[in-house]
Every structure is written in C-alpha cells, then in structure tokens.
C-alpha cells in the first residue's frame, strides 16, 4: 500500500514539474526574448562582442597586444554608446554562431556574412559592409576563371560563405579546410595549394602585403553583406543594434572607419564605395 502511495506521489510530482517546464518554455517563446537584454548589459557594465584575432584589417592583435581593425573600431563605438566596457570574445569563423547561442557573446562582429542558413539559427542586424567571394593565387600561375580550379587544391576557411559556395555550387576543386585565417594563409604561403578562396575584401588586403600573389577572381556568386549577429530571438539587442547602425551610417562613421582601418591595407582595386553601405 505504501509503495502505491509513494509511486502516486512521484507521478503527481512528475506531472507538476512537466507542466511548469512547459509553461516556462512557452512564456520564454511568447516573449520572444533570448539572451541578455540591453538593460541587463548596461547594468552589468560590460558587453561581450565576438571578433577575429588574426584577420587584418578587420580584427587582429598587434605586436603590443592591442586589438585593431575595422570591426574593432565598431565594437569600441558600440561600447561607448552603451556606456559600458567591451569584453572581446575571440572566435574562429566556425565558432561565431555557437558563441552567440551559448551566451558567450552578445553580438558578433567577426566579419559575419549574412546567409539564409545562418538566419535560421541567429538574427542579423542591419548590414554595415558589402562583400563577395574571391580567389587569390600566385601571379606565375594565376587563376582567373573558376574552371581553372578543376582538380586543383583550394584553401578555404571552415564556416565561411566561400566554403559553402565551393561545397554546393562548384564541386570540382579539392578543398583544403582550415579552422583559422592564420592557418589558411600559412598553407598558401607554404605552397600546399594552388589557390585560396575567401571574402574578396581581405584577399585584396593580403595580396598587397604579398606581391607574388593576386586576386585573379574578384567576384563569385552574388554580392553579400556583413552585419552584426545576435542570438536568435534577442529582440532587445537586435533592435538597439539596428538603431545604432542607422545612426552610425547617418553620421558617416563607416566611411571614417574605412579610411582609417581599411584603406591603408587595400590596393587601388578597392574604394570606400566598394565596401561601405551608406544608407
């Protein structure tokens, strides 16, 4: 008899816990809020922003241990306008989504290209830069047409739009995949592949410092856009960031950011209007 009573009590508790769990889940989804709100970020005195640490001229650490770059300038401005300190969360390309959805970062500014696949798992704010996929190779054996990559070794960074393009659209190249920008450019310099594919804007920057190479294919696929990423359902941070991007565009921030942090790294192939979005 006692056993029956005990099992009855356990069953009731399980049902009650289940009801409360469903209620909590439903309440969370009905509010549409995930992650920290802007108010919580302000109260904490710190915003966590995911950035690259090895990608000139967008986000890197200089010889004095200081963070530099186009995305870093934007991160600092966001912190300034929120009135909080910035805590940088260094990521590789394939860790950006996880950093947001795990709560390690409130915003991702790591040269984050907007794609339909990514929009299913995170939210993007208004874009602040435009970009396309490019291919760089040695001038002595320059790749100028995608068909020249037939059977060739092509370096790609994991988790990028370039990887997606050559996995889904053009499958005849042999992909050598790397986790970081440092690894992929080292592999190209070491002669482990015939070419490298990535966002054209920083390929332009890389070849300027490596004159034996050239961006022979300047654009593949459709033009894409770079935007801040936030955790899926975080309406508070998303709305604030949208307002911030609009305000910064109206004030000419991105043109100034380009002139200071990008122009010195680009050759004559790139102009401010090729990169910035002034609207």
PDB file of C-alpha atoms in Angstrom:
ATOM      1  CA  UNK A   1       0.000   0.000   0.000  1.00  0.00           C
ATOM      2  CA  UNK A   2       2.792   2.384   0.978  1.00  0.00           C
ATOM      3  CA  UNK A   3       4.574   1.665  -2.294  1.00  0.00           C
ATOM      4  CA  UNK A   4       1.432   2.567  -4.261  1.00  0.00           C
ATOM      5  CA  UNK A   5       1.116   5.838  -2.367  1.00  0.00           C
ATOM      6  CA  UNK A   6       4.793   6.680  -2.972  1.00  0.00           C
ATOM      7  CA  UNK A   7       4.511   5.965  -6.703  1.00  0.00           C
ATOM      8  CA  UNK A   8       1.310   8.030  -6.874  1.00  0.00           C
ATOM      9  CA  UNK A   9       3.095  10.988  -5.248  1.00  0.00           C
ATOM     10  CA  UNK A  10       6.048  10.614  -7.656  1.00  0.00           C
ATOM     11  CA  UNK A  11       3.697  10.539 -10.636  1.00  0.00           C
ATOM     12  CA  UNK A  12       1.947  13.712  -9.473  1.00  0.00           C
ATOM     13  CA  UNK A  13       5.298  15.478  -8.970  1.00  0.00           C
ATOM     14  CA  UNK A  14       6.443  14.491 -12.457  1.00  0.00           C
ATOM     15  CA  UNK A  15       3.241  15.917 -13.930  1.00  0.00           C
ATOM     16  CA  UNK A  16       3.586  19.158 -11.939  1.00  0.00           C
ATOM     17  CA  UNK A  17       7.234  19.597 -12.983  1.00  0.00           C
ATOM     18  CA  UNK A  18       6.297  18.911 -16.593  1.00  0.00           C
ATOM     19  CA  UNK A  19       3.515  21.493 -16.509  1.00  0.00           C
ATOM     20  CA  UNK A  20       5.812  24.136 -15.031  1.00  0.00           C
ATOM     21  CA  UNK A  21       8.531  23.313 -17.579  1.00  0.00           C
ATOM     22  CA  UNK A  22       6.130  23.658 -20.497  1.00  0.00           C
ATOM     23  CA  UNK A  23       4.779  26.896 -19.009  1.00  0.00           C
ATOM     24  CA  UNK A  24       8.276  28.331 -18.616  1.00  0.00           C
ATOM     25  CA  UNK A  25       9.222  27.319 -22.162  1.00  0.00           C
ATOM     26  CA  UNK A  26       6.017  28.800 -23.574  1.00  0.00           C
ATOM     27  CA  UNK A  27       6.481  32.028 -21.623  1.00  0.00           C
ATOM     28  CA  UNK A  28      10.014  32.396 -22.921  1.00  0.00           C
ATOM     29  CA  UNK A  29       8.936  31.910 -26.507  1.00  0.00           C
ATOM     30  CA  UNK A  30       5.870  34.121 -26.228  1.00  0.00           C
ATOM     31  CA  UNK A  31       8.059  36.981 -25.007  1.00  0.00           C
ATOM     32  CA  UNK A  32      10.463  36.303 -27.880  1.00  0.00           C
ATOM     33  CA  UNK A  33      13.458  37.238 -25.734  1.00  0.00           C
ATOM     34  CA  UNK A  34      16.614  35.150 -25.541  1.00  0.00           C
ATOM     35  CA  UNK A  35      19.961  36.189 -24.149  1.00  0.00           C
ATOM     36  CA  UNK A  36      20.738  39.328 -22.188  1.00  0.00           C
ATOM     37  CA  UNK A  37      18.706  42.473 -22.769  1.00  0.00           C
ATOM     38  CA  UNK A  38      20.258  45.880 -23.352  1.00  0.00           C
ATOM     39  CA  UNK A  39      19.170  46.850 -19.838  1.00  0.00           C
ATOM     40  CA  UNK A  40      20.951  43.815 -18.369  1.00  0.00           C
ATOM     41  CA  UNK A  41      24.076  44.581 -20.392  1.00  0.00           C
ATOM     42  CA  UNK A  42      24.096  48.167 -19.144  1.00  0.00           C
ATOM     43  CA  UNK A  43      23.558  47.020 -15.577  1.00  0.00           C
ATOM     44  CA  UNK A  44      26.481  44.584 -15.852  1.00  0.00           C
ATOM     45  CA  UNK A  45      28.732  47.353 -17.196  1.00  0.00           C
ATOM     46  CA  UNK A  46      30.067  45.095 -19.953  1.00  0.00           C
ATOM     47  CA  UNK A  47      29.076  43.908 -23.421  1.00  0.00           C
ATOM     48  CA  UNK A  48      30.577  40.704 -24.860  1.00  0.00           C
ATOM     49  CA  UNK A  49      31.474  41.045 -28.545  1.00  0.00           C
ATOM     50  CA  UNK A  50      32.826  38.198 -30.701  1.00  0.00           C
ATOM     51  CA  UNK A  51      35.682  39.218 -33.012  1.00  0.00           C
ATOM     52  CA  UNK A  52      38.510  37.691 -35.000  1.00  0.00           C
ATOM     53  CA  UNK A  53      42.029  37.894 -33.596  1.00  0.00           C
ATOM     54  CA  UNK A  54      44.060  37.143 -36.716  1.00  0.00           C
ATOM     55  CA  UNK A  55      42.285  38.822 -39.626  1.00  0.00           C
ATOM     56  CA  UNK A  56      43.829  42.050 -40.867  1.00  0.00           C
ATOM     57  CA  UNK A  57      42.394  44.592 -41.456  1.00  0.00           C
ATOM     58  CA  UNK A  58      39.125  43.640 -39.713  1.00  0.00           C
ATOM     59  CA  UNK A  59      40.156  42.240 -36.361  1.00  0.00           C
ATOM     60  CA  UNK A  60      43.619  41.321 -35.134  1.00  0.00           C
ATOM     61  CA  UNK A  61      46.002  41.694 -32.207  1.00  0.00           C
ATOM     62  CA  UNK A  62      49.038  43.891 -32.864  1.00  0.00           C
ATOM     63  CA  UNK A  63      52.596  43.396 -31.576  1.00  0.00           C
ATOM     64  CA  UNK A  64      51.734  45.328 -28.420  1.00  0.00           C
ATOM     65  CA  UNK A  65      48.810  43.048 -27.628  1.00  0.00           C
ATOM     66  CA  UNK A  66      46.231  45.672 -28.655  1.00  0.00           C
ATOM     67  CA  UNK A  67      43.197  44.848 -30.778  1.00  0.00           C
ATOM     68  CA  UNK A  68      42.975  46.704 -34.069  1.00  0.00           C
ATOM     69  CA  UNK A  69      40.743  46.781 -37.151  1.00  0.00           C
ATOM     70  CA  UNK A  70      37.524  47.843 -38.805  1.00  0.00           C
ATOM     71  CA  UNK A  71      35.305  45.584 -36.663  1.00  0.00           C
ATOM     72  CA  UNK A  72      37.209  46.535 -33.514  1.00  0.00           C
ATOM     73  CA  UNK A  73      36.501  50.230 -34.135  1.00  0.00           C
ATOM     74  CA  UNK A  74      32.798  49.384 -34.430  1.00  0.00           C
ATOM     75  CA  UNK A  75      32.915  47.299 -31.238  1.00  0.00           C
ATOM     76  CA  UNK A  76      34.516  50.188 -29.336  1.00  0.00           C
ATOM     77  CA  UNK A  77      31.872  52.598 -30.631  1.00  0.00           C
ATOM     78  CA  UNK A  78      29.081  50.250 -29.547  1.00  0.00           C
ATOM     79  CA  UNK A  79      30.564  50.027 -26.063  1.00  0.00           C
ATOM     80  CA  UNK A  80      30.974  53.792 -25.911  1.00  0.00           C
ATOM     81  CA  UNK A  81      27.388  54.479 -26.981  1.00  0.00           C
ATOM     82  CA  UNK A  82      26.071  51.927 -24.479  1.00  0.00           C
ATOM     83  CA  UNK A  83      28.255  53.360 -21.755  1.00  0.00           C
ATOM     84  CA  UNK A  84      29.865  50.000 -20.960  1.00  0.00           C
ATOM     85  CA  UNK A  85      33.216  48.251 -21.341  1.00  0.00           C
ATOM     86  CA  UNK A  86      33.767  45.829 -24.217  1.00  0.00           C
ATOM     87  CA  UNK A  87      34.806  42.270 -23.439  1.00  0.00           C
ATOM     88  CA  UNK A  88      36.232  40.750 -26.614  1.00  0.00           C
ATOM     89  CA  UNK A  89      35.428  37.104 -27.279  1.00  0.00           C
ATOM     90  CA  UNK A  90      37.931  35.819 -29.832  1.00  0.00           C
ATOM     91  CA  UNK A  91      36.464  33.289 -32.270  1.00  0.00           C
ATOM     92  CA  UNK A  92      37.205  31.415 -35.455  1.00  0.00           C
ATOM     93  CA  UNK A  93      34.696  31.574 -38.315  1.00  0.00           C
ATOM     94  CA  UNK A  94      33.022  28.276 -37.439  1.00  0.00           C
ATOM     95  CA  UNK A  95      32.523  29.286 -33.782  1.00  0.00           C
ATOM     96  CA  UNK A  96      30.572  32.531 -34.304  1.00  0.00           C
ATOM     97  CA  UNK A  97      27.078  31.018 -34.183  1.00  0.00           C
ATOM     98  CA  UNK A  98      27.869  28.923 -31.101  1.00  0.00           C
ATOM     99  CA  UNK A  99      29.344  31.950 -29.321  1.00  0.00           C
ATOM    100  CA  UNK A 100      26.028  33.775 -29.736  1.00  0.00           C
ATOM    101  CA  UNK A 101      23.628  30.953 -28.974  1.00  0.00           C
ATOM    102  CA  UNK A 102      25.600  29.757 -25.956  1.00  0.00           C
ATOM    103  CA  UNK A 103      25.546  33.255 -24.464  1.00  0.00           C
ATOM    104  CA  UNK A 104      29.332  33.678 -24.658  1.00  0.00           C
ATOM    105  CA  UNK A 105      28.787  36.760 -26.832  1.00  0.00           C
ATOM    106  CA  UNK A 106      26.005  39.346 -27.010  1.00  0.00           C
ATOM    107  CA  UNK A 107      26.985  40.499 -30.516  1.00  0.00           C
ATOM    108  CA  UNK A 108      29.264  39.006 -33.193  1.00  0.00           C
ATOM    109  CA  UNK A 109      31.248  41.431 -35.357  1.00  0.00           C
ATOM    110  CA  UNK A 110      33.689  38.884 -36.783  1.00  0.00           C
ATOM    111  CA  UNK A 111      33.231  39.794 -40.461  1.00  0.00           C
ATOM    112  CA  UNK A 112      29.908  37.941 -40.349  1.00  0.00           C
ATOM    113  CA  UNK A 113      28.312  37.407 -43.774  1.00  0.00           C
ATOM    114  CA  UNK A 114      24.505  37.215 -43.866  1.00  0.00           C
ATOM    115  CA  UNK A 115      23.234  33.948 -45.374  1.00  0.00           C
ATOM    116  CA  UNK A 116      19.798  32.248 -45.415  1.00  0.00           C
ATOM    117  CA  UNK A 117      21.235  29.283 -43.498  1.00  0.00           C
ATOM    118  CA  UNK A 118      22.656  31.458 -40.722  1.00  0.00           C
ATOM    119  CA  UNK A 119      19.433  33.473 -40.478  1.00  0.00           C
ATOM    120  CA  UNK A 120      17.668  30.265 -39.437  1.00  0.00           C
ATOM    121  CA  UNK A 121      19.799  29.947 -36.291  1.00  0.00           C
ATOM    122  CA  UNK A 122      20.742  33.541 -35.381  1.00  0.00           C
ATOM    123  CA  UNK A 123      19.427  37.039 -36.087  1.00  0.00           C
ATOM    124  CA  UNK A 124      21.279  39.664 -38.110  1.00  0.00           C
ATOM    125  CA  UNK A 125      21.051  43.406 -37.596  1.00  0.00           C
ATOM    126  CA  UNK A 126      21.324  45.928 -40.441  1.00  0.00           C
ATOM    127  CA  UNK A 127      24.415  45.353 -42.619  1.00  0.00           C
ATOM    128  CA  UNK A 128      27.386  47.713 -42.494  1.00  0.00           C
ATOM    129  CA  UNK A 129      29.548  46.298 -45.286  1.00  0.00           C
ATOM    130  CA  UNK A 130      29.225  44.532 -48.635  1.00  0.00           C
ATOM    131  CA  UNK A 131      31.472  41.755 -49.886  1.00  0.00           C
ATOM    132  CA  UNK A 132      31.869  38.965 -52.466  1.00  0.00           C
ATOM    133  CA  UNK A 133      33.785  35.699 -52.668  1.00  0.00           C
ATOM    134  CA  UNK A 134      37.192  35.980 -54.347  1.00  0.00           C
ATOM    135  CA  UNK A 135      40.089  33.693 -55.291  1.00  0.00           C
ATOM    136  CA  UNK A 136      43.785  34.541 -54.953  1.00  0.00           C
ATOM    137  CA  UNK A 137      46.754  32.654 -56.369  1.00  0.00           C
ATOM    138  CA  UNK A 138      50.393  33.127 -57.393  1.00  0.00           C
ATOM    139  CA  UNK A 139      50.937  35.543 -60.270  1.00  0.00           C
ATOM    140  CA  UNK A 140      53.132  32.957 -62.001  1.00  0.00           C
ATOM    141  CA  UNK A 141      50.179  30.561 -62.179  1.00  0.00           C
ATOM    142  CA  UNK A 142      47.260  32.959 -61.846  1.00  0.00           C
ATOM    143  CA  UNK A 143      43.723  31.590 -61.546  1.00  0.00           C
ATOM    144  CA  UNK A 144      41.364  33.935 -63.396  1.00  0.00           C
ATOM    145  CA  UNK A 145      38.454  31.577 -64.094  1.00  0.00           C
ATOM    146  CA  UNK A 146      36.718  29.177 -61.751  1.00  0.00           C
ATOM    147  CA  UNK A 147      37.094  26.327 -64.260  1.00  0.00           C
ATOM    148  CA  UNK A 148      40.874  26.545 -63.824  1.00  0.00           C
ATOM    149  CA  UNK A 149      40.318  25.129 -60.328  1.00  0.00           C
ATOM    150  CA  UNK A 150      39.242  21.754 -61.761  1.00  0.00           C
ATOM    151  CA  UNK A 151      41.106  19.141 -59.717  1.00  0.00           C
ATOM    152  CA  UNK A 152      43.259  21.816 -58.054  1.00  0.00           C
ATOM    153  CA  UNK A 153      43.874  22.182 -54.323  1.00  0.00           C
ATOM    154  CA  UNK A 154      41.907  25.135 -52.992  1.00  0.00           C
ATOM    155  CA  UNK A 155      42.279  26.529 -49.465  1.00  0.00           C
ATOM    156  CA  UNK A 156      39.125  27.521 -47.607  1.00  0.00           C
ATOM    157  CA  UNK A 157      38.284  28.627 -44.071  1.00  0.00           C
ATOM    158  CA  UNK A 158      35.713  26.447 -42.293  1.00  0.00           C
ATOM    159  CA  UNK A 159      32.350  28.050 -41.640  1.00  0.00           C
ATOM    160  CA  UNK A 160      32.637  30.706 -44.357  1.00  0.00           C
ATOM    161  CA  UNK A 161      30.462  31.561 -47.351  1.00  0.00           C
ATOM    162  CA  UNK A 162      33.385  30.568 -49.566  1.00  0.00           C
ATOM    163  CA  UNK A 163      33.281  27.043 -48.136  1.00  0.00           C
ATOM    164  CA  UNK A 164      29.526  26.915 -48.790  1.00  0.00           C
ATOM    165  CA  UNK A 165      29.958  28.109 -52.385  1.00  0.00           C
ATOM    166  CA  UNK A 166      32.615  25.544 -53.270  1.00  0.00           C
ATOM    167  CA  UNK A 167      30.779  22.758 -51.451  1.00  0.00           C
ATOM    168  CA  UNK A 168      27.394  23.388 -53.058  1.00  0.00           C
ATOM    169  CA  UNK A 169      27.893  25.325 -56.301  1.00  0.00           C
ATOM    170  CA  UNK A 170      31.305  24.406 -57.672  1.00  0.00           C
ATOM    171  CA  UNK A 171      32.438  20.965 -56.548  1.00  0.00           C
ATOM    172  CA  UNK A 172      35.366  20.264 -58.865  1.00  0.00           C
ATOM    173  CA  UNK A 173      38.082  21.784 -56.672  1.00  0.00           C
ATOM    174  CA  UNK A 174      39.811  19.788 -53.925  1.00  0.00           C
ATOM    175  CA  UNK A 175      39.131  21.723 -50.730  1.00  0.00           C
ATOM    176  CA  UNK A 176      41.776  22.035 -48.015  1.00  0.00           C
ATOM    177  CA  UNK A 177      39.856  23.267 -44.979  1.00  0.00           C
ATOM    178  CA  UNK A 178      41.373  25.202 -42.082  1.00  0.00           C
ATOM    179  CA  UNK A 179      39.995  26.482 -38.781  1.00  0.00           C
ATOM    180  CA  UNK A 180      41.695  29.883 -38.707  1.00  0.00           C
ATOM    181  CA  UNK A 181      42.814  32.641 -41.046  1.00  0.00           C
ATOM    182  CA  UNK A 182      46.386  32.261 -39.829  1.00  0.00           C
ATOM    183  CA  UNK A 183      46.410  28.584 -40.772  1.00  0.00           C
ATOM    184  CA  UNK A 184      44.919  29.107 -44.212  1.00  0.00           C
ATOM    185  CA  UNK A 185      47.278  31.893 -45.295  1.00  0.00           C
ATOM    186  CA  UNK A 186      50.269  29.958 -43.939  1.00  0.00           C
ATOM    187  CA  UNK A 187      49.200  26.953 -46.036  1.00  0.00           C
ATOM    188  CA  UNK A 188      49.046  29.125 -49.161  1.00  0.00           C
ATOM    189  CA  UNK A 189      52.484  30.629 -48.484  1.00  0.00           C
ATOM    190  CA  UNK A 190      53.904  27.143 -47.907  1.00  0.00           C
ATOM    191  CA  UNK A 191      52.690  26.024 -51.331  1.00  0.00           C
ATOM    192  CA  UNK A 192      50.232  23.434 -50.050  1.00  0.00           C
ATOM    193  CA  UNK A 193      47.562  24.556 -52.524  1.00  0.00           C
ATOM    194  CA  UNK A 194      47.118  26.238 -55.880  1.00  0.00           C
ATOM    195  CA  UNK A 195      44.805  28.992 -54.640  1.00  0.00           C
ATOM    196  CA  UNK A 196      42.817  30.339 -51.718  1.00  0.00           C
ATOM    197  CA  UNK A 197      39.185  31.464 -51.607  1.00  0.00           C
ATOM    198  CA  UNK A 198      37.629  33.823 -49.077  1.00  0.00           C
ATOM    199  CA  UNK A 199      35.919  37.217 -48.875  1.00  0.00           C
ATOM    200  CA  UNK A 200      37.438  39.318 -51.640  1.00  0.00           C
ATOM    201  CA  UNK A 201      37.970  42.387 -49.466  1.00  0.00           C
ATOM    202  CA  UNK A 202      40.577  40.859 -47.202  1.00  0.00           C
ATOM    203  CA  UNK A 203      42.139  38.876 -50.027  1.00  0.00           C
ATOM    204  CA  UNK A 204      42.842  42.292 -51.568  1.00  0.00           C
ATOM    205  CA  UNK A 205      44.457  43.314 -48.287  1.00  0.00           C
ATOM    206  CA  UNK A 206      46.522  40.128 -48.044  1.00  0.00           C
ATOM    207  CA  UNK A 207      47.938  40.284 -51.583  1.00  0.00           C
ATOM    208  CA  UNK A 208      49.017  43.892 -51.059  1.00  0.00           C
ATOM    209  CA  UNK A 209      51.442  42.580 -48.426  1.00  0.00           C
ATOM    210  CA  UNK A 210      52.326  39.553 -50.573  1.00  0.00           C
ATOM    211  CA  UNK A 211      53.087  40.933 -54.057  1.00  0.00           C
ATOM    212  CA  UNK A 212      53.781  37.491 -55.540  1.00  0.00           C
ATOM    213  CA  UNK A 213      50.030  36.841 -55.307  1.00  0.00           C
ATOM    214  CA  UNK A 214      46.999  38.402 -56.968  1.00  0.00           C
ATOM    215  CA  UNK A 215      43.225  38.203 -56.680  1.00  0.00           C
ATOM    216  CA  UNK A 216      42.589  36.743 -60.123  1.00  0.00           C
ATOM    217  CA  UNK A 217      38.875  36.122 -59.494  1.00  0.00           C
ATOM    218  CA  UNK A 218      37.382  39.193 -57.817  1.00  0.00           C
ATOM    219  CA  UNK A 219      33.785  38.036 -57.522  1.00  0.00           C
ATOM    220  CA  UNK A 220      31.979  34.707 -57.384  1.00  0.00           C
ATOM    221  CA  UNK A 221      28.290  34.279 -56.729  1.00  0.00           C
ATOM    222  CA  UNK A 222      26.046  37.075 -55.520  1.00  0.00           C
ATOM    223  CA  UNK A 223      27.153  40.127 -53.605  1.00  0.00           C
ATOM    224  CA  UNK A 224      26.781  39.500 -49.893  1.00  0.00           C
ATOM    225  CA  UNK A 225      26.511  41.679 -46.814  1.00  0.00           C
ATOM    226  CA  UNK A 226      28.344  41.813 -43.488  1.00  0.00           C
ATOM    227  CA  UNK A 227      26.188  42.506 -40.437  1.00  0.00           C
ATOM    228  CA  UNK A 228      26.266  42.186 -36.647  1.00  0.00           C
ATOM    229  CA  UNK A 229      24.923  38.831 -35.468  1.00  0.00           C
ATOM    230  CA  UNK A 230      22.876  38.393 -32.282  1.00  0.00           C
ATOM    231  CA  UNK A 231      21.329  35.418 -30.524  1.00  0.00           C
ATOM    232  CA  UNK A 232      18.135  34.166 -32.165  1.00  0.00           C
ATOM    233  CA  UNK A 233      15.159  35.843 -30.524  1.00  0.00           C
ATOM    234  CA  UNK A 234      17.119  38.552 -28.720  1.00  0.00           C
ATOM    235  CA  UNK A 235      14.851  41.412 -29.788  1.00  0.00           C
ATOM    236  CA  UNK A 236      16.297  43.838 -27.269  1.00  0.00           C
ATOM    237  CA  UNK A 237      19.876  43.665 -28.582  1.00  0.00           C
ATOM    238  CA  UNK A 238      18.690  43.353 -32.203  1.00  0.00           C
ATOM    239  CA  UNK A 239      16.531  46.497 -32.064  1.00  0.00           C
ATOM    240  CA  UNK A 240      19.215  48.527 -30.309  1.00  0.00           C
ATOM    241  CA  UNK A 241      21.875  47.405 -32.801  1.00  0.00           C
ATOM    242  CA  UNK A 242      19.650  48.272 -35.777  1.00  0.00           C
ATOM    243  CA  UNK A 243      19.194  51.782 -34.391  1.00  0.00           C
ATOM    244  CA  UNK A 244      22.941  52.047 -33.755  1.00  0.00           C
ATOM    245  CA  UNK A 245      23.917  51.009 -37.302  1.00  0.00           C
ATOM    246  CA  UNK A 246      21.475  53.529 -38.781  1.00  0.00           C
ATOM    247  CA  UNK A 247      22.783  56.312 -36.548  1.00  0.00           C
ATOM    248  CA  UNK A 248      26.409  55.497 -37.391  1.00  0.00           C
ATOM    249  CA  UNK A 249      25.632  55.448 -41.108  1.00  0.00           C
ATOM    250  CA  UNK A 250      23.898  58.826 -40.847  1.00  0.00           C
ATOM    251  CA  UNK A 251      26.952  60.228 -39.043  1.00  0.00           C
ATOM    252  CA  UNK A 252      29.458  58.910 -41.609  1.00  0.00           C
ATOM    253  CA  UNK A 253      31.099  56.579 -39.084  1.00  0.00           C
ATOM    254  CA  UNK A 254      31.695  53.723 -41.529  1.00  0.00           C
ATOM    255  CA  UNK A 255      33.330  55.936 -44.149  1.00  0.00           C
ATOM    256  CA  UNK A 256      35.679  57.271 -41.479  1.00  0.00           C
ATOM    257  CA  UNK A 257      36.294  53.734 -40.212  1.00  0.00           C
ATOM    258  CA  UNK A 258      37.126  52.643 -43.768  1.00  0.00           C
ATOM    259  CA  UNK A 259      39.628  55.461 -44.301  1.00  0.00           C
ATOM    260  CA  UNK A 260      41.385  54.764 -41.004  1.00  0.00           C
ATOM    261  CA  UNK A 261      41.332  50.974 -40.777  1.00  0.00           C
ATOM    262  CA  UNK A 262      40.835  49.563 -44.288  1.00  0.00           C
ATOM    263  CA  UNK A 263      42.205  51.974 -46.905  1.00  0.00           C
ATOM    264  CA  UNK A 264      45.849  51.629 -45.747  1.00  0.00           C
ATOM    265  CA  UNK A 265      45.633  47.869 -46.328  1.00  0.00           C
ATOM    266  CA  UNK A 266      43.973  47.875 -49.757  1.00  0.00           C
ATOM    267  CA  UNK A 267      45.403  48.432 -53.192  1.00  0.00           C
ATOM    268  CA  UNK A 268      43.903  50.541 -55.962  1.00  0.00           C
ATOM    269  CA  UNK A 269      41.388  47.769 -56.709  1.00  0.00           C
ATOM    270  CA  UNK A 270      39.206  48.780 -53.769  1.00  0.00           C
ATOM    271  CA  UNK A 271      37.372  52.018 -52.985  1.00  0.00           C
ATOM    272  CA  UNK A 272      35.294  53.020 -49.949  1.00  0.00           C
ATOM    273  CA  UNK A 273      32.113  52.731 -52.016  1.00  0.00           C
ATOM    274  CA  UNK A 274      33.023  49.089 -52.805  1.00  0.00           C
ATOM    275  CA  UNK A 275      32.872  48.217 -49.116  1.00  0.00           C
ATOM    276  CA  UNK A 276      30.723  50.590 -47.081  1.00  0.00           C
ATOM    277  CA  UNK A 277      26.928  50.870 -47.103  1.00  0.00           C
ATOM    278  CA  UNK A 278      25.890  54.473 -46.671  1.00  0.00           C
ATOM    279  CA  UNK A 279      22.139  54.235 -46.242  1.00  0.00           C
TER     280      UNK A 279
END
